[in-house]
Short mmCIF file of C-alpha atoms in Angstrom, two decimals:
data_model
loop_
_atom_site.label_atom_id
_atom_site.label_comp_id
_atom_site.label_asym_id
_atom_site.label_seq_id
_atom_site.Cartn_x
_atom_site.Cartn_y
_atom_site.Cartn_z
CA UNK J 207 -13.64 8.19 33.72
CA UNK J 208 -14.54 11.22 35.77
CA UNK J 209 -12.69 14.22 34.54
CA UNK J 210 -12.45 17.35 36.67
CA UNK J 211 -11.80 20.54 34.77
CA UNK J 212 -11.58 23.46 37.11
CA UNK J 213 -11.19 27.18 37.43
CA UNK J 214 -7.59 28.30 37.71
CA UNK J 215 -6.50 30.92 40.27
CA UNK J 216 -5.37 33.27 37.48
CA UNK J 217 -8.93 33.60 36.25
CA UNK J 218 -8.57 31.09 33.47
CA UNK J 219 -10.13 27.69 32.89
CA UNK J 220 -8.23 24.41 32.61
CA UNK J 221 -9.42 22.83 29.39
CA UNK J 222 -7.02 19.88 29.04
CA UNK J 223 -4.97 18.31 31.84
CA UNK J 224 -1.25 17.64 31.36
CA UNK J 225 -2.08 13.95 30.90
CA UNK J 226 -4.58 14.72 28.13
CA UNK J 227 -2.18 17.08 26.38
CA UNK J 228 0.64 14.51 26.45
CA UNK J 229 -1.56 11.86 24.88
CA UNK J 230 -2.84 14.35 22.30
CA UNK J 231 0.71 15.09 21.17
CA UNK J 232 1.69 11.43 21.29
CA UNK J 233 -1.02 10.98 18.67
CA UNK J 234 -0.19 14.26 16.93
CA UNK J 235 3.52 13.73 16.36
CA UNK J 236 3.16 10.06 15.44
CA UNK J 237 0.38 10.98 12.98
CA UNK J 238 2.57 13.65 11.42
CA UNK J 239 5.32 11.10 10.72
CA UNK J 240 2.75 8.61 9.44
CA UNK J 241 1.23 11.27 7.20
CA UNK J 242 4.54 12.35 5.64
CA UNK J 243 5.82 8.81 5.06
CA UNK J 244 2.34 7.68 4.00
CA UNK J 245 2.11 10.46 1.41
CA UNK J 246 5.56 9.41 0.14
CA UNK J 247 4.31 5.86 -0.48
CA UNK J 248 0.97 7.12 -1.77
CA UNK J 249 2.10 9.02 -4.85
CA UNK J 250 5.40 9.17 -6.75
CA UNK J 251 5.32 12.98 -6.89
CA UNK J 252 5.63 13.06 -3.08
CA UNK J 253 8.17 10.22 -2.76
CA UNK J 254 10.79 12.82 -1.81
CA UNK J 255 9.00 13.26 1.53
CA UNK J 256 10.52 9.92 2.55
CA UNK J 257 13.94 11.59 2.38
CA UNK J 258 12.79 14.11 4.99
CA UNK J 259 11.66 11.25 7.21
CA UNK J 260 15.05 9.56 7.45
CA UNK J 261 15.42 8.03 3.98
CA UNK J 262 13.29 5.74 1.86
CA UNK J 263 14.06 2.41 3.55
CA UNK J 264 14.07 3.99 7.02
CA UNK J 265 10.64 5.46 6.30
CA UNK J 266 9.33 2.03 5.41
CA UNK J 267 10.90 0.52 8.54
CA UNK J 268 9.63 3.18 10.95
CA UNK J 269 6.16 3.82 9.51
CA UNK J 270 4.60 0.73 11.15
CA UNK J 271 6.27 1.44 14.50
CA UNK J 272 4.91 4.99 14.51
CA UNK J 273 1.59 3.42 13.55
CA UNK J 274 1.67 1.36 16.76
CA UNK J 275 2.44 4.50 18.80
CA UNK J 276 -0.46 6.29 17.13
CA UNK J 277 -2.90 3.45 17.74
CA UNK J 278 -1.86 3.22 21.41
CA UNK J 279 -2.50 6.98 21.74
CA UNK J 280 -5.91 6.59 20.10
CA UNK J 281 -6.81 3.80 22.53
CA UNK J 282 -5.67 5.92 25.48
CA UNK J 283 -7.88 8.73 24.18
CA UNK J 284 -10.73 6.28 23.98
CA UNK J 285 -10.13 5.44 27.63
CA UNK J 286 -10.13 9.04 28.81
CA UNK J 287 -12.63 10.63 26.42
CA UNK J 288 -14.80 7.78 25.13
CA UNK J 289 -17.66 8.52 27.51
CA UNK J 290 -17.62 12.28 26.89
CA UNK J 291 -17.66 11.63 23.14
CA UNK J 292 -20.98 9.75 23.24
CA UNK J 293 -23.62 11.19 21.00
CA UNK J 294 -26.43 12.99 22.83
CA UNK J 295 -29.93 13.92 21.60
CA UNK J 296 -28.88 17.58 21.60
CA UNK J 297 -26.25 16.88 18.91
CA UNK J 298 -28.91 16.77 16.19
CA UNK J 299 -29.79 20.42 16.71
CA UNK J 300 -26.10 21.32 16.54
CA UNK J 301 -25.63 19.53 13.23
CA UNK J 302 -28.83 21.12 11.90
CA UNK J 303 -27.28 24.52 12.63
CA UNK J 304 -23.84 23.65 11.15
CA UNK J 305 -24.24 26.35 8.48
CA UNK J 306 -24.19 29.03 11.17
CA UNK J 307 -21.09 27.47 12.67
CA UNK J 308 -19.33 27.55 9.31
CA UNK J 309 -20.31 31.21 8.79
CA UNK J 310 -19.06 32.09 12.29
CA UNK J 311 -22.58 32.99 13.44
CA UNK J 312 -21.86 31.32 16.76
CA UNK J 313 -24.60 33.15 18.63
CA UNK J 314 -27.12 31.11 16.61
CA UNK J 315 -25.55 27.79 17.67
CA UNK J 316 -26.96 25.51 20.37
CA UNK J 317 -24.61 25.45 23.33
CA UNK J 318 -21.94 22.74 23.33
CA UNK J 319 -20.75 20.50 26.11
CA UNK J 320 -17.06 19.77 26.73
CA UNK J 321 -16.83 18.40 23.20
CA UNK J 322 -19.08 19.68 20.46
CA UNK J 323 -20.55 17.21 17.94
CA UNK J 324 -17.88 18.13 15.38
CA UNK J 325 -15.16 17.16 17.83
CA UNK J 326 -17.01 13.93 18.51
CA UNK J 327 -17.02 13.16 14.79
CA UNK J 328 -13.28 13.81 14.66
CA UNK J 329 -12.70 11.51 17.61
CA UNK J 330 -14.79 8.61 16.31
CA UNK J 331 -13.41 9.13 12.81
CA UNK J 332 -9.87 8.68 14.07
CA UNK J 333 -10.90 5.82 16.36
CA UNK J 334 -12.62 3.73 13.70
CA UNK J 335 -10.06 4.52 11.00
CA UNK J 336 -7.27 3.87 13.51
CA UNK J 337 -8.53 0.33 14.09
CA UNK J 338 -8.94 -0.32 10.35
CA UNK J 339 -5.49 1.14 9.63
CA UNK J 340 -4.01 -1.08 12.34
CA UNK J 341 -5.61 -4.26 10.97
CA UNK J 342 -4.75 -3.55 7.33
CA UNK J 343 -1.36 -2.19 8.36
CA UNK J 344 -0.38 -5.45 10.08
CA UNK J 345 -0.90 -7.25 6.76
CA UNK J 346 1.11 -4.60 4.90
CA UNK J 347 3.84 -4.85 7.53
CA UNK J 348 4.31 -8.61 7.04
CA UNK J 349 2.99 -9.53 3.59
CA UNK J 350 5.48 -12.41 3.42
CA UNK J 351 3.60 -14.23 6.20
CA UNK J 352 0.28 -14.15 4.36
CA UNK J 353 0.02 -17.59 2.74
CA UNK J 354 -0.58 -17.59 -1.01
CA UNK J 355 -3.93 -19.31 -0.50
CA UNK J 356 -5.08 -16.13 1.32
CA UNK J 357 -3.32 -13.68 -0.99
CA UNK J 358 -6.57 -11.86 -1.77
CA UNK J 359 -6.30 -10.16 1.64
CA UNK J 360 -3.12 -8.36 0.53
CA UNK J 361 -4.74 -6.11 -2.12
CA UNK J 362 -7.73 -5.75 0.20
CA UNK J 363 -5.43 -4.50 2.98
CA UNK J 364 -3.69 -2.09 0.61
CA UNK J 365 -7.02 -0.66 -0.51
CA UNK J 366 -8.53 -0.38 2.98
CA UNK J 367 -5.33 1.27 4.21
CA UNK J 368 -5.46 3.85 1.39
CA UNK J 369 -9.16 4.68 1.87
CA UNK J 370 -8.80 5.05 5.67
CA UNK J 371 -5.68 7.15 5.15
CA UNK J 372 -7.63 9.56 2.92
CA UNK J 373 -10.45 9.80 5.46
CA UNK J 374 -8.03 10.65 8.27
CA UNK J 375 -6.33 13.26 6.05
CA UNK J 376 -9.71 14.96 5.60
CA UNK J 377 -10.25 14.95 9.37
CA UNK J 378 -6.68 16.10 9.95
CA UNK J 379 -6.90 19.08 7.58
CA UNK J 380 -10.09 20.32 9.25
CA UNK J 381 -8.75 19.62 12.76
CA UNK J 382 -5.47 21.48 12.23
CA UNK J 383 -7.20 24.41 10.53
CA UNK J 384 -9.78 24.77 13.28
CA UNK J 385 -7.30 24.20 16.08
CA UNK J 386 -4.87 26.85 14.85
CA UNK J 387 -6.24 29.49 12.46
CA UNK J 388 -9.98 29.32 12.93
CA UNK J 389 -10.53 29.01 16.68
CA UNK J 390 -8.11 31.39 18.33
CA UNK J 391 -7.16 30.11 21.76
CA UNK J 392 -7.74 26.45 20.93
CA UNK J 393 -4.07 25.77 20.15
CA UNK J 394 -3.00 27.17 23.52
CA UNK J 395 -5.49 24.91 25.25
CA UNK J 396 -3.67 21.83 24.00
CA UNK J 397 -0.19 23.28 24.73
CA UNK J 398 -0.50 24.95 28.16
CA UNK J 399 -3.94 23.55 28.82
CA UNK J 400 -5.88 26.68 29.73
CA UNK J 401 -8.38 28.97 28.01
CA UNK J 402 -10.00 32.24 29.03
CA UNK J 403 -13.38 32.19 30.76
CA UNK J 404 -14.88 34.01 27.80
CA UNK J 405 -13.50 31.35 25.43
CA UNK J 406 -14.92 28.54 27.53
CA UNK J 407 -18.28 30.27 27.74
CA UNK J 408 -18.36 31.02 24.02
CA UNK J 409 -17.31 27.65 22.60
CA UNK J 410 -18.41 25.20 25.28
CA UNK J 411 -21.18 26.99 27.10
CA UNK J 412 -22.82 23.97 28.76
CA UNK J 413 -19.45 22.65 29.93
CA UNK J 414 -18.42 26.03 31.39
CA UNK J 415 -21.74 26.49 33.17
CA UNK J 416 -21.29 23.06 34.76
CA UNK J 417 -17.83 24.10 35.97
CA UNK J 418 -19.30 27.22 37.52
CA UNK J 419 -22.06 25.22 39.21
CA UNK J 420 -19.54 22.67 40.52
CA UNK J 421 -17.28 25.37 41.93
CA UNK J 422 -20.28 27.09 43.56
CA UNK J 423 -21.41 23.88 45.24
CA UNK J 424 -17.90 23.22 46.55
CA UNK J 425 -17.75 26.60 48.31
CA UNK H 290 18.29 -3.79 -27.46
CA UNK H 291 21.97 -3.29 -28.15
CA UNK H 292 21.34 -4.33 -31.74
CA UNK H 293 19.71 -0.95 -32.36
CA UNK H 294 23.21 0.57 -32.58
CA UNK H 295 24.02 -1.61 -35.62
CA UNK H 296 20.87 -0.82 -37.56
CA UNK H 297 21.48 1.94 -40.13
CA UNK H 298 18.50 3.98 -41.24
CA UNK H 299 20.16 6.90 -43.15
CA UNK H 300 23.45 7.15 -45.06
CA UNK H 301 25.13 10.39 -46.23
CA UNK H 302 26.08 10.84 -49.90
CA UNK H 303 24.74 7.39 -50.71
CA UNK H 304 23.14 6.66 -54.05
CA UNK H 305 20.24 4.26 -53.85
CA UNK H 306 18.34 2.83 -50.97
CA UNK H 307 19.65 2.04 -47.49
CA UNK H 308 20.67 -1.64 -47.34
CA UNK H 309 18.36 -3.55 -45.09
CA UNK H 310 15.76 -0.78 -44.95
CA UNK H 311 12.34 -2.07 -44.05
CA UNK H 312 13.63 -4.99 -42.01
CA UNK H 313 11.49 -5.42 -38.94
CA UNK H 314 13.81 -6.01 -36.04
CA UNK H 315 12.46 -8.02 -33.14
CA UNK H 316 13.94 -6.98 -29.80
CA UNK H 317 11.44 -8.69 -27.54
CA UNK H 318 12.99 -11.73 -25.89
CA UNK H 319 11.13 -14.78 -24.68
CA UNK H 320 11.76 -17.97 -22.80
CA UNK H 321 9.78 -21.02 -23.88
CA UNK H 322 9.20 -23.82 -21.36
CA UNK H 323 7.87 -26.98 -22.96
CA UNK H 324 6.43 -28.86 -19.99
CA UNK H 325 5.86 -31.92 -22.20
CA UNK H 326 9.59 -32.59 -22.59
CA UNK H 327 10.74 -31.65 -19.09
CA UNK H 328 12.21 -34.61 -17.21
CA UNK H 329 12.39 -32.86 -13.82
CA UNK H 330 16.18 -33.08 -13.57
CA UNK H 331 16.43 -29.68 -11.84
CA UNK H 332 19.58 -28.72 -13.75
CA UNK H 333 17.92 -25.33 -14.35
CA UNK H 334 17.52 -24.87 -10.59
CA UNK H 335 21.22 -25.48 -10.04
CA UNK H 336 22.31 -23.36 -13.00
CA UNK H 337 20.20 -20.47 -11.69
CA UNK H 338 21.85 -20.69 -8.26
CA UNK H 339 25.33 -20.96 -9.75
CA UNK H 340 25.00 -18.04 -12.12
CA UNK H 341 23.34 -15.77 -9.57
CA UNK H 342 25.76 -16.74 -6.80
CA UNK H 343 23.36 -18.21 -4.25
CA UNK H 344 24.20 -21.27 -2.14
CA UNK H 345 21.99 -24.32 -2.36
CA UNK H 346 19.14 -23.83 0.12
CA UNK H 347 17.58 -26.12 2.68
CA UNK H 348 15.13 -28.41 0.92
CA UNK H 349 11.68 -29.39 2.15
CA UNK H 350 10.39 -32.94 1.80
CA UNK H 351 6.68 -33.05 1.21
CA UNK H 352 6.12 -36.47 -0.40
CA UNK H 353 7.15 -35.01 -3.72
CA UNK H 354 10.24 -34.54 -5.86
CA UNK H 355 9.80 -30.79 -5.49
CA UNK H 356 12.74 -29.00 -3.85
CA UNK H 357 10.60 -26.63 -1.75
CA UNK H 358 6.96 -25.48 -1.65
CA UNK H 359 7.52 -22.25 -3.58
CA UNK H 360 10.33 -20.10 -4.96
CA UNK H 361 12.36 -18.18 -2.39
CA UNK H 362 14.17 -14.83 -2.39
CA UNK H 363 17.40 -16.73 -3.11
CA UNK H 364 15.82 -19.59 -5.12
CA UNK H 365 14.25 -18.08 -8.22
CA UNK H 366 13.79 -21.17 -10.33
CA UNK H 367 11.75 -24.10 -9.03
CA UNK H 368 10.30 -27.08 -10.85
CA UNK H 369 6.80 -27.74 -9.54
CA UNK H 370 5.88 -31.44 -9.48
CA UNK H 371 2.24 -32.40 -9.53
CA UNK H 372 0.61 -35.80 -9.79
CA UNK H 373 -2.38 -35.46 -12.04
CA UNK H 374 -5.10 -38.02 -12.61
CA UNK H 375 -6.52 -37.96 -16.12
CA UNK H 376 -10.10 -38.71 -17.03
CA UNK H 377 -9.27 -42.29 -18.03
CA UNK H 378 -7.78 -42.87 -14.56
CA UNK H 379 -4.15 -42.89 -15.68
CA UNK H 380 -1.59 -40.77 -13.83
CA UNK H 381 0.66 -38.05 -15.15
CA UNK H 382 3.55 -36.38 -13.36
CA UNK H 383 3.32 -32.74 -14.41
CA UNK H 384 6.56 -30.80 -14.14
CA UNK H 385 6.61 -27.06 -14.66
CA UNK H 386 9.58 -24.78 -14.21
CA UNK H 387 8.26 -21.89 -12.12
CA UNK H 388 9.94 -18.48 -12.25
CA UNK H 389 9.13 -14.85 -12.96
CA UNK H 390 6.91 -14.61 -16.02
CA UNK H 391 8.17 -11.13 -17.04
CA UNK H 392 4.68 -9.82 -17.78
CA UNK H 393 4.12 -7.21 -20.47
CA UNK H 394 1.94 -5.41 -17.88
CA UNK H 395 3.78 -6.22 -14.66
CA UNK H 396 1.70 -6.04 -11.47
CA UNK H 397 4.85 -5.70 -9.35
CA UNK H 398 5.87 -2.54 -11.21
CA UNK H 399 2.35 -1.16 -11.08
CA UNK H 400 2.14 -1.59 -7.29
CA UNK H 401 5.68 -0.45 -6.41
CA UNK H 402 5.88 2.99 -4.72
CA UNK H 403 9.69 3.33 -4.78
CA UNK H 404 11.23 5.45 -7.53
CA UNK H 405 13.28 3.23 -9.90
CA UNK H 406 13.02 0.04 -7.83
CA UNK H 407 11.45 -1.91 -10.71
CA UNK H 408 12.18 -1.31 -14.39
CA UNK H 409 10.92 -2.88 -17.59
CA UNK H 410 13.38 -3.04 -20.46
CA UNK H 411 12.43 -2.68 -24.11
CA UNK H 412 13.23 -6.37 -24.61
CA UNK H 413 10.48 -7.25 -22.11
CA UNK H 414 12.59 -8.12 -19.08
CA UNK H 415 11.18 -6.84 -15.78
CA UNK H 416 14.02 -6.29 -13.36
CA UNK H 417 14.27 -5.27 -9.70
CA UNK H 418 16.88 -2.64 -8.83
CA UNK H 419 17.51 -3.65 -5.23
CA UNK H 420 19.47 -0.50 -4.37
CA UNK H 421 16.21 1.46 -4.79
CA UNK H 422 13.95 -1.14 -3.15
CA UNK H 423 12.47 -0.03 0.19
CA UNK H 424 11.22 -3.50 1.12
CA UNK H 425 7.53 -2.58 1.38
CA UNK H 426 6.40 -5.76 -0.37
CA UNK H 427 3.76 -4.06 -2.53
CA UNK H 428 5.22 -5.95 -5.52
CA UNK H 429 4.23 -9.18 -3.77
CA UNK H 430 0.69 -7.83 -3.61
CA UNK H 431 0.64 -6.79 -7.27
CA UNK H 432 2.07 -10.04 -8.68
CA UNK H 433 -0.52 -12.63 -9.78
CA UNK H 434 2.12 -15.40 -9.91
CA UNK H 435 3.51 -15.32 -6.33
CA UNK H 436 7.03 -14.55 -7.53
CA UNK H 437 8.67 -11.62 -5.65
CA UNK H 438 10.02 -12.83 -2.31
CA UNK H 439 11.15 -10.83 0.72
CA UNK H 440 14.63 -11.39 2.15
CA UNK H 441 14.50 -10.94 5.94
CA UNK H 442 18.25 -10.28 6.04
CA UNK H 443 18.43 -7.70 3.23
CA UNK H 444 14.90 -6.41 3.96
CA UNK H 445 14.40 -6.12 0.23
CA UNK H 446 12.58 -8.16 -2.39
CA UNK H 447 14.24 -10.39 -4.99
CA UNK H 448 13.19 -12.39 -8.04
CA UNK H 449 14.36 -13.90 -11.34
CA UNK H 450 16.06 -11.35 -13.62
CA UNK H 451 15.65 -13.48 -16.76
CA UNK H 452 19.47 -13.32 -16.59
CA UNK H 453 19.36 -9.72 -17.75
CA UNK H 454 23.13 -9.56 -17.22
CA UNK H 455 23.66 -12.46 -19.66
CA UNK H 456 20.97 -11.47 -22.16
CA UNK H 457 22.34 -7.93 -22.49
CA UNK H 458 25.65 -9.52 -23.52
CA UNK H 459 24.03 -11.70 -26.14
CA UNK H 460 23.96 -14.89 -24.06
CA UNK H 461 20.96 -17.04 -23.23
CA UNK H 462 19.74 -17.29 -19.61
CA UNK H 463 21.59 -19.80 -17.40
CA UNK H 464 18.60 -22.17 -17.12
CA UNK H 465 18.30 -22.35 -20.93
CA UNK H 466 21.99 -23.06 -21.38
CA UNK H 467 21.97 -25.99 -19.00
CA UNK H 468 18.73 -27.75 -19.99
CA UNK H 469 19.67 -31.26 -21.21
CA UNK H 470 16.43 -32.18 -22.99
CA UNK H 471 15.88 -29.02 -24.99
CA UNK H 472 12.61 -28.38 -23.25
CA UNK H 473 13.82 -24.82 -22.61
CA UNK H 474 14.22 -22.45 -25.54
CA UNK H 475 15.20 -18.80 -25.76
CA UNK H 476 14.78 -16.33 -28.58
CA UNK H 477 12.54 -13.55 -29.77
CA UNK H 478 8.95 -13.50 -28.68
CA UNK H 479 7.73 -14.10 -32.24
CA UNK H 480 10.04 -17.09 -32.78
CA UNK H 481 9.18 -18.67 -29.45
CA UNK H 482 5.48 -18.16 -30.01
CA UNK H 483 5.74 -19.88 -33.39
CA UNK H 484 7.81 -22.74 -31.99
CA UNK H 485 5.35 -23.18 -29.12
CA UNK H 486 2.34 -23.25 -31.43
CA UNK H 487 4.06 -25.78 -33.70
CA UNK H 488 4.78 -28.02 -30.72
CA UNK H 489 1.23 -27.64 -29.37
CA UNK H 490 -0.20 -28.58 -32.78
CA UNK H 491 2.09 -31.63 -32.85
CA UNK H 492 0.82 -32.67 -29.39
CA UNK H 493 -2.79 -32.22 -30.46
CA UNK H 494 -2.46 -34.05 -33.76
CA UNK H 495 0.04 -36.82 -33.04
CA UNK H 496 0.39 -37.36 -29.30
CA UNK H 497 -3.15 -37.65 -28.03
CA UNK H 498 -3.36 -34.38 -26.17
CA UNK H 499 -6.39 -32.69 -27.78
CA UNK H 500 -6.24 -29.77 -25.34
CA UNK H 501 -2.54 -29.03 -25.70
CA UNK H 502 -1.82 -25.34 -26.09
CA UNK H 503 0.37 -22.36 -25.35
CA UNK H 504 0.21 -20.36 -22.12
CA UNK H 505 0.78 -16.66 -22.87
CA UNK H 506 -1.90 -15.05 -20.68
CA UNK H 507 -3.53 -11.95 -22.22
CA UNK H 508 -4.73 -10.70 -18.80
CA UNK H 509 -1.22 -9.37 -18.11
CA UNK H 510 -0.61 -8.33 -21.71
CA UNK H 511 1.23 -11.56 -22.51
CA UNK H 512 4.39 -12.77 -20.83
CA UNK H 513 8.04 -13.13 -21.77
CA UNK H 514 8.06 -16.64 -20.39
CA UNK H 515 5.56 -18.89 -22.17
CA UNK H 516 4.62 -22.53 -21.62
CA UNK H 517 3.54 -25.40 -23.78
CA UNK H 518 1.02 -27.38 -21.69
CA UNK H 519 -0.50 -30.82 -22.37
CA UNK H 520 -3.78 -29.37 -21.15
CA UNK H 521 -4.00 -25.65 -21.68
CA UNK H 522 -7.55 -25.66 -20.33
CA UNK H 523 -6.33 -26.60 -16.86
CA UNK H 524 -3.14 -24.65 -16.07
CA UNK H 525 -3.95 -24.82 -12.34
CA UNK H 526 -2.96 -28.50 -12.38
CA UNK H 527 0.64 -27.40 -13.05
CA UNK H 528 1.38 -26.27 -9.50
CA UNK H 529 -1.19 -23.48 -9.43
CA UNK H 530 -0.51 -21.67 -12.69
CA UNK H 531 -3.40 -19.15 -12.73
CA UNK H 532 -5.96 -19.66 -15.47
CA UNK H 533 -6.58 -15.96 -16.14
CA UNK H 534 -3.93 -13.94 -14.32
CA UNK H 535 -4.31 -10.19 -14.06
CA UNK H 536 -3.19 -7.42 -11.72
CA UNK H 537 -5.54 -7.61 -8.68
CA UNK H 538 -8.42 -5.22 -9.45
CA UNK H 539 -8.13 -3.61 -5.99
CA UNK H 540 -4.51 -2.74 -6.84
CA UNK H 541 -5.64 -1.21 -10.16
CA UNK H 542 -8.42 0.71 -8.39
CA UNK H 543 -5.95 1.92 -5.76
CA UNK H 544 -3.28 3.06 -8.19
CA UNK H 545 -5.49 4.78 -10.74
CA UNK H 546 -8.93 6.17 -9.74
CA UNK H 547 -8.39 6.23 -5.98
CA UNK H 548 -5.05 8.01 -6.28
CA UNK H 549 -6.54 10.70 -8.47
CA UNK H 550 -9.65 11.13 -6.33
CA UNK H 551 -7.48 11.21 -3.22
CA UNK H 552 -5.02 13.76 -4.59
CA UNK H 553 -7.84 16.03 -5.74
CA UNK H 554 -9.55 15.66 -2.34
CA UNK H 555 -6.37 16.52 -0.43
CA UNK H 556 -5.65 19.58 -2.59
CA UNK H 557 -9.33 20.56 -2.45
CA UNK H 558 -9.37 20.21 1.33
CA UNK H 559 -6.33 22.44 1.84
CA UNK H 560 -7.71 25.02 -0.60
CA UNK H 561 -11.13 24.75 1.02
CA UNK H 562 -9.97 25.68 4.52
CA UNK H 563 -7.85 28.49 3.08
CA UNK H 564 -10.83 29.92 1.21
CA UNK H 565 -12.96 29.55 4.33
CA UNK H 566 -10.45 31.61 6.26
CA UNK H 567 -10.40 34.32 3.59
CA UNK H 568 -14.19 34.47 3.49
CA UNK H 569 -15.13 34.09 7.19
CA UNK H 570 -11.91 34.55 9.16
CA UNK H 571 -11.33 33.29 12.69
CA UNK H 572 -13.87 32.83 15.43
CA UNK H 573 -12.96 35.68 17.72
CA UNK H 574 -14.07 35.60 21.34
CA UNK H 575 -14.58 39.03 22.87
CA UNK H 576 -12.83 38.95 26.22
CA UNK H 577 -15.18 41.58 27.71
CA UNK H 578 -18.32 39.64 26.93
CA UNK H 579 -20.41 38.41 29.80
CA UNK H 580 -18.76 35.10 30.39
CA UNK H 581 -21.23 33.17 32.36
CA UNK H 582 -21.78 35.19 35.46
CA UNK H 583 -25.50 34.92 34.87
CA UNK H 584 -27.17 31.81 36.16
#
């Protein structure tokens, strides 16, 4: 899918289109409900979270439906971002320099395209775990339809669901931290869609330079 | 359980010892099912429905006397009929009353995430508290005996209560009361175990069943429903009674190590990003920096 980010008349850069932002928050809000209800079922000390999510039985009823919404959003993301998330040979150098990134020594980082390799990891992490959570979740949704001769798949589904849940929580913590506190300006890009030119140049240098080249050639 | 209120351990102003001191009271109840004297009359099935207030369900005919393939959310007591060919070529009709085993280490309770939905009483009865059940079905995953069943209408899970309402009033369970052959017995765990062993020895020594024995599986810590079987080496022949039942190891792994590792990882992750912020702070982009005019 060809995506066309462009320079805005107010001197800013469109980072995410309205369509992309809507799908991001379709995933975001459904994941939040899944996370809170999931944590409630995960450990007795957080069972009270189910009360915040509509009650204990309501939480159990709605969790799978929100799961479907989340998986649909993940598949839509795959459709619009899958190609841009492909690993490139340049990603190795970025990962090799990850220590600089963590220490905010961004001037020592190789330049990133529209999505940096960390964002690609987040995307594929949610994509793969999303599929596994869907498959195991379908068994957890309807355990009564699993015949007793196949009952071994029930504990397997429970275990896979729990492991994938933990992996997405790790991704989620890092994603929310980076998208709000750590990278100033990133949260706005997924709300109103735009970032400053300096932000685009700093965080996604290769992508921004391509935008500049495209706008030059269109003149 | 209620007998504890009648047991005196100290008496004021009393010369001499406390009467009855040192008596070992047995509160653990047990149901004994002697499959060798069951005649398959299904009176226990009917008594269970009557006492628990369920209507008689649709039956399934599957070239067997069995009422339906397995117990249902509103059919907790089912005699499983199995034709069994012995080594000498003769046939036996094995009849085993299937119901909740009331495990000492119940897999349903271990797997359940809902506060107070499953309780285990001191007398050994494992009971579902449906008002707290959220209908997730994890109990069905934890049970090695295929007992908890989901009600699509109530969206909750039900199973045999071992007539907890009767037992707490000093009565025997409904199935025991109705059994016409005396193949069902009810009493303390110790008494039932002794009775079962006596019967198994009788079968071995006098009735030509050298492998007769008692089914009280240690994998789930023993059960509060025990069987006398003609062939204790082959419980599977009795309608799929598991040879060595235990809580599925993936459920144990999930509820113990994985939960602890996961909780530590979640707390560690949240603390980790907080510490990162304190140490390194945000990535600030200087708005006056040369933003790509050079090419």
